[in-house]
Amino acid sequence: MEPGAKKECHCKHGEVAAAEAGEAKHCACKHDAHDAEGHAISTEPHLGFIEDLASLIDIQEEATVSRTVLREDGLRAVLFGFDKDQALSEHTAAMPVIIQVLEGKLRVGGEGREVELTAGGIVYLSARLPHTVYAVEPSKMLLQMFDNRG
């Protein structure tokens, strides 16, 4: 990038863009820096919100789909839609995560245990914990990742 060139802003936190993108909305975009991926780094306190998370993702037949809906201040939130019997095979996350079921029923496994969660249920997974996610029925979940690495 040339000195003095502006990096494209990917935050999309503005009047119409946020609503059309289904991302968190603010009264105005308040930032003056970007991370390495071009996402806004907020320098002012602000309020972000999403009114209806589940409506932002559809369940697709015989598939798992995902969509990032928030990325700010060390937090990333990703929606997932799972058809029945779809799964995320065993994997780890470099940071602590919370999984919240929005619709349906999911089986989450880790540490040699499995828990079944329905709408409203949450599970916490520490960083680097091998875990799996399996959709007992068509389901939607919110994954919140907490990156405190700076």
PDB file of C-alpha atoms in Angstrom:
ATOM      1  CA  MET A   1       0.000   0.000   0.000  1.00  0.00           C
ATOM      2  CA  GLU A   2       1.308   3.435  -0.898  1.00  0.00           C
ATOM      3  CA  PRO A   3       2.148   5.820   1.944  1.00  0.00           C
ATOM      4  CA  GLY A   4      -0.850   7.977   2.709  1.00  0.00           C
ATOM      5  CA  ALA A   5      -3.242   5.641   0.880  1.00  0.00           C
ATOM      6  CA  LYS A   6      -6.395   4.848   2.788  1.00  0.00           C
ATOM      7  CA  LYS A   7      -7.184   1.211   3.494  1.00  0.00           C
ATOM      8  CA  GLU A   8     -10.687   0.172   2.488  1.00  0.00           C
ATOM      9  CA  CYS A   9     -13.046   0.146   5.464  1.00  0.00           C
ATOM     10  CA  HIS A  10     -14.889  -3.157   5.895  1.00  0.00           C
ATOM     11  CA  CYS A  11     -16.781  -2.225   9.048  1.00  0.00           C
ATOM     12  CA  LYS A  12     -20.047  -1.421   7.221  1.00  0.00           C
ATOM     13  CA  HIS A  13     -21.394   0.185  10.404  1.00  0.00           C
ATOM     14  CA  GLY A  14     -23.352   2.970   8.849  1.00  0.00           C
ATOM     15  CA  GLU A  15     -26.915   3.865   8.212  1.00  0.00           C
ATOM     16  CA  VAL A  16     -28.033   1.652   5.330  1.00  0.00           C
ATOM     17  CA  ALA A  17     -24.984  -0.571   4.811  1.00  0.00           C
ATOM     18  CA  ALA A  18     -25.273  -2.243   8.214  1.00  0.00           C
ATOM     19  CA  ALA A  19     -28.958  -3.006   7.815  1.00  0.00           C
ATOM     20  CA  GLU A  20     -28.456  -4.412   4.315  1.00  0.00           C
ATOM     21  CA  ALA A  21     -25.491  -6.503   5.420  1.00  0.00           C
ATOM     22  CA  GLY A  22     -27.334  -7.710   8.530  1.00  0.00           C
ATOM     23  CA  GLU A  23     -24.422  -6.665  10.684  1.00  0.00           C
ATOM     24  CA  ALA A  24     -24.314  -4.858  13.993  1.00  0.00           C
ATOM     25  CA  LYS A  25     -25.549  -1.285  13.722  1.00  0.00           C
ATOM     26  CA  HIS A  26     -24.305   1.877  15.403  1.00  0.00           C
ATOM     27  CA  CYS A  27     -25.568   5.397  15.255  1.00  0.00           C
ATOM     28  CA  ALA A  28     -22.360   6.242  13.372  1.00  0.00           C
ATOM     29  CA  CYS A  29     -19.074   4.611  12.539  1.00  0.00           C
ATOM     30  CA  LYS A  30     -16.492   5.917  15.014  1.00  0.00           C
ATOM     31  CA  HIS A  31     -13.033   4.682  14.204  1.00  0.00           C
ATOM     32  CA  ASP A  32      -9.765   5.962  12.951  1.00  0.00           C
ATOM     33  CA  ALA A  33      -7.783   2.760  12.571  1.00  0.00           C
ATOM     34  CA  HIS A  34      -8.084  -0.677  10.995  1.00  0.00           C
ATOM     35  CA  ASP A  35      -6.740  -4.109  11.865  1.00  0.00           C
ATOM     36  CA  ALA A  36      -4.592  -6.151   9.473  1.00  0.00           C
ATOM     37  CA  GLU A  37      -7.709  -7.426   7.672  1.00  0.00           C
ATOM     38  CA  GLY A  38      -9.118  -3.942   7.109  1.00  0.00           C
ATOM     39  CA  HIS A  39     -11.794  -4.113   9.813  1.00  0.00           C
ATOM     40  CA  ALA A  40     -12.460  -0.979  11.837  1.00  0.00           C
ATOM     41  CA  ILE A  41     -10.905  -0.557  15.250  1.00  0.00           C
ATOM     42  CA  SER A  42     -13.179   1.596  17.335  1.00  0.00           C
ATOM     43  CA  THR A  43     -11.599   4.336  19.400  1.00  0.00           C
ATOM     44  CA  GLU A  44     -14.800   5.696  20.916  1.00  0.00           C
ATOM     45  CA  PRO A  45     -17.352   3.973  23.169  1.00  0.00           C
ATOM     46  CA  HIS A  46     -20.390   2.893  21.186  1.00  0.00           C
ATOM     47  CA  LEU A  47     -23.385   0.581  21.202  1.00  0.00           C
ATOM     48  CA  GLY A  48     -23.818  -2.154  18.609  1.00  0.00           C
ATOM     49  CA  PHE A  49     -26.895  -4.343  18.277  1.00  0.00           C
ATOM     50  CA  ILE A  50     -28.685  -6.921  16.167  1.00  0.00           C
ATOM     51  CA  GLU A  51     -32.425  -7.213  16.659  1.00  0.00           C
ATOM     52  CA  ASP A  52     -33.085 -10.752  15.381  1.00  0.00           C
ATOM     53  CA  LEU A  53     -30.034 -12.994  15.030  1.00  0.00           C
ATOM     54  CA  ALA A  54     -31.841 -16.112  13.822  1.00  0.00           C
ATOM     55  CA  SER A  55     -33.360 -14.271  10.861  1.00  0.00           C
ATOM     56  CA  LEU A  56     -29.887 -13.474   9.482  1.00  0.00           C
ATOM     57  CA  ILE A  57     -29.127 -17.057   8.451  1.00  0.00           C
ATOM     58  CA  ASP A  58     -31.108 -19.770   6.701  1.00  0.00           C
ATOM     59  CA  ILE A  59     -30.785 -23.515   7.100  1.00  0.00           C
ATOM     60  CA  GLN A  60     -29.802 -25.094   3.800  1.00  0.00           C
ATOM     61  CA  GLU A  61     -30.610 -28.689   2.921  1.00  0.00           C
ATOM     62  CA  GLU A  62     -27.799 -31.114   3.800  1.00  0.00           C
ATOM     63  CA  ALA A  63     -25.403 -28.267   4.604  1.00  0.00           C
ATOM     64  CA  THR A  64     -23.768 -26.185   7.294  1.00  0.00           C
ATOM     65  CA  VAL A  65     -23.588 -22.455   6.579  1.00  0.00           C
ATOM     66  CA  SER A  66     -22.015 -19.601   8.536  1.00  0.00           C
ATOM     67  CA  ARG A  67     -21.987 -15.826   8.565  1.00  0.00           C
ATOM     68  CA  THR A  68     -19.911 -13.389  10.622  1.00  0.00           C
ATOM     69  CA  VAL A  69     -22.231 -10.784  12.135  1.00  0.00           C
ATOM     70  CA  LEU A  70     -19.906  -8.890  14.479  1.00  0.00           C
ATOM     71  CA  ARG A  71     -16.177  -8.260  14.712  1.00  0.00           C
ATOM     72  CA  GLU A  72     -15.059  -5.678  17.263  1.00  0.00           C
ATOM     73  CA  ASP A  73     -12.927  -5.113  20.345  1.00  0.00           C
ATOM     74  CA  GLY A  74     -11.612  -8.682  20.556  1.00  0.00           C
ATOM     75  CA  LEU A  75     -15.036 -10.255  19.971  1.00  0.00           C
ATOM     76  CA  ARG A  76     -16.146 -12.079  16.867  1.00  0.00           C
ATOM     77  CA  ALA A  77     -19.689 -13.435  16.536  1.00  0.00           C
ATOM     78  CA  VAL A  78     -20.562 -15.965  13.843  1.00  0.00           C
ATOM     79  CA  LEU A  79     -23.990 -17.417  13.073  1.00  0.00           C
ATOM     80  CA  PHE A  80     -24.258 -21.032  11.943  1.00  0.00           C
ATOM     81  CA  GLY A  81     -27.167 -22.833  10.311  1.00  0.00           C
ATOM     82  CA  PHE A  82     -27.088 -26.642  10.383  1.00  0.00           C
ATOM     83  CA  ASP A  83     -29.435 -29.039   8.649  1.00  0.00           C
ATOM     84  CA  LYS A  84     -30.256 -32.208  10.598  1.00  0.00           C
ATOM     85  CA  ASP A  85     -27.262 -34.571  10.962  1.00  0.00           C
ATOM     86  CA  GLN A  86     -24.741 -31.921   9.871  1.00  0.00           C
ATOM     87  CA  ALA A  87     -21.657 -31.506  12.051  1.00  0.00           C
ATOM     88  CA  LEU A  88     -18.413 -29.706  12.700  1.00  0.00           C
ATOM     89  CA  SER A  89     -15.799 -32.433  13.112  1.00  0.00           C
ATOM     90  CA  GLU A  90     -13.381 -32.264  16.018  1.00  0.00           C
ATOM     91  CA  HIS A  91     -11.412 -29.029  15.995  1.00  0.00           C
ATOM     92  CA  THR A  92      -9.988 -26.460  18.404  1.00  0.00           C
ATOM     93  CA  ALA A  93     -10.220 -22.691  18.749  1.00  0.00           C
ATOM     94  CA  ALA A  94      -7.225 -20.534  19.645  1.00  0.00           C
ATOM     95  CA  MET A  95      -9.427 -18.513  21.994  1.00  0.00           C
ATOM     96  CA  PRO A  96     -12.258 -19.127  24.492  1.00  0.00           C
ATOM     97  CA  VAL A  97     -15.694 -19.454  22.870  1.00  0.00           C
ATOM     98  CA  ILE A  98     -19.351 -19.541  23.848  1.00  0.00           C
ATOM     99  CA  ILE A  99     -21.872 -21.456  21.760  1.00  0.00           C
ATOM    100  CA  GLN A 100     -25.513 -20.404  22.119  1.00  0.00           C
ATOM    101  CA  VAL A 101     -28.310 -22.351  20.470  1.00  0.00           C
ATOM    102  CA  LEU A 102     -30.887 -20.036  18.881  1.00  0.00           C
ATOM    103  CA  GLU A 103     -33.146 -22.688  17.322  1.00  0.00           C
ATOM    104  CA  GLY A 104     -33.201 -26.479  17.238  1.00  0.00           C
ATOM    105  CA  LYS A 105     -31.040 -28.945  19.157  1.00  0.00           C
ATOM    106  CA  LEU A 106     -27.255 -29.367  19.059  1.00  0.00           C
ATOM    107  CA  ARG A 107     -24.950 -31.914  20.663  1.00  0.00           C
ATOM    108  CA  VAL A 108     -21.616 -30.393  21.683  1.00  0.00           C
ATOM    109  CA  GLY A 109     -18.768 -32.674  22.705  1.00  0.00           C
ATOM    110  CA  GLY A 110     -15.525 -31.942  24.502  1.00  0.00           C
ATOM    111  CA  GLU A 111     -13.378 -33.387  27.301  1.00  0.00           C
ATOM    112  CA  GLY A 112     -14.916 -36.820  26.715  1.00  0.00           C
ATOM    113  CA  ARG A 113     -18.419 -35.487  27.464  1.00  0.00           C
ATOM    114  CA  GLU A 114     -21.398 -34.473  25.350  1.00  0.00           C
ATOM    115  CA  VAL A 115     -24.172 -32.037  26.165  1.00  0.00           C
ATOM    116  CA  GLU A 116     -27.410 -31.528  24.252  1.00  0.00           C
ATOM    117  CA  LEU A 117     -28.557 -27.947  24.056  1.00  0.00           C
ATOM    118  CA  THR A 118     -31.854 -26.503  22.863  1.00  0.00           C
ATOM    119  CA  ALA A 119     -32.846 -22.898  22.139  1.00  0.00           C
ATOM    120  CA  GLY A 120     -31.475 -20.628  24.843  1.00  0.00           C
ATOM    121  CA  GLY A 121     -28.791 -23.084  25.982  1.00  0.00           C
ATOM    122  CA  ILE A 122     -25.130 -22.096  26.064  1.00  0.00           C
ATOM    123  CA  VAL A 123     -21.831 -23.893  26.510  1.00  0.00           C
ATOM    124  CA  TYR A 124     -18.386 -22.436  27.248  1.00  0.00           C
ATOM    125  CA  LEU A 125     -15.251 -23.943  25.700  1.00  0.00           C
ATOM    126  CA  SER A 126     -11.788 -22.886  26.826  1.00  0.00           C
ATOM    127  CA  ALA A 127      -9.065 -22.104  24.307  1.00  0.00           C
ATOM    128  CA  ARG A 128      -7.544 -25.099  22.519  1.00  0.00           C
ATOM    129  CA  LEU A 129     -10.168 -27.574  23.824  1.00  0.00           C
ATOM    130  CA  PRO A 130     -10.870 -30.187  21.114  1.00  0.00           C
ATOM    131  CA  HIS A 131     -14.632 -30.217  20.509  1.00  0.00           C
ATOM    132  CA  THR A 132     -17.383 -31.219  18.075  1.00  0.00           C
ATOM    133  CA  VAL A 133     -20.822 -29.860  17.181  1.00  0.00           C
ATOM    134  CA  TYR A 134     -23.612 -32.085  15.816  1.00  0.00           C
ATOM    135  CA  ALA A 135     -27.128 -31.028  14.759  1.00  0.00           C
ATOM    136  CA  VAL A 136     -29.700 -33.408  16.239  1.00  0.00           C
ATOM    137  CA  GLU A 137     -32.297 -31.445  14.269  1.00  0.00           C
ATOM    138  CA  PRO A 138     -32.171 -28.393  11.973  1.00  0.00           C
ATOM    139  CA  SER A 139     -30.526 -25.744  14.156  1.00  0.00           C
ATOM    140  CA  LYS A 140     -29.119 -22.238  14.344  1.00  0.00           C
ATOM    141  CA  MET A 141     -26.337 -21.230  16.717  1.00  0.00           C
ATOM    142  CA  LEU A 142     -24.302 -18.189  17.631  1.00  0.00           C
ATOM    143  CA  LEU A 143     -20.572 -18.698  18.160  1.00  0.00           C
ATOM    144  CA  GLN A 144     -18.870 -15.953  20.175  1.00  0.00           C
ATOM    145  CA  MET A 145     -15.064 -15.918  20.101  1.00  0.00           C
ATOM    146  CA  PHE A 146     -13.143 -13.861  22.637  1.00  0.00           C
ATOM    147  CA  ASP A 147      -9.703 -12.892  21.362  1.00  0.00           C
ATOM    148  CA  ASN A 148      -7.780 -11.401  24.263  1.00  0.00           C
ATOM    149  CA  ARG A 149      -4.421 -11.734  22.494  1.00  0.00           C
ATOM    150  CA  GLY A 150      -4.410  -8.032  21.722  1.00  0.00           C
TER     151      GLY A 150
END
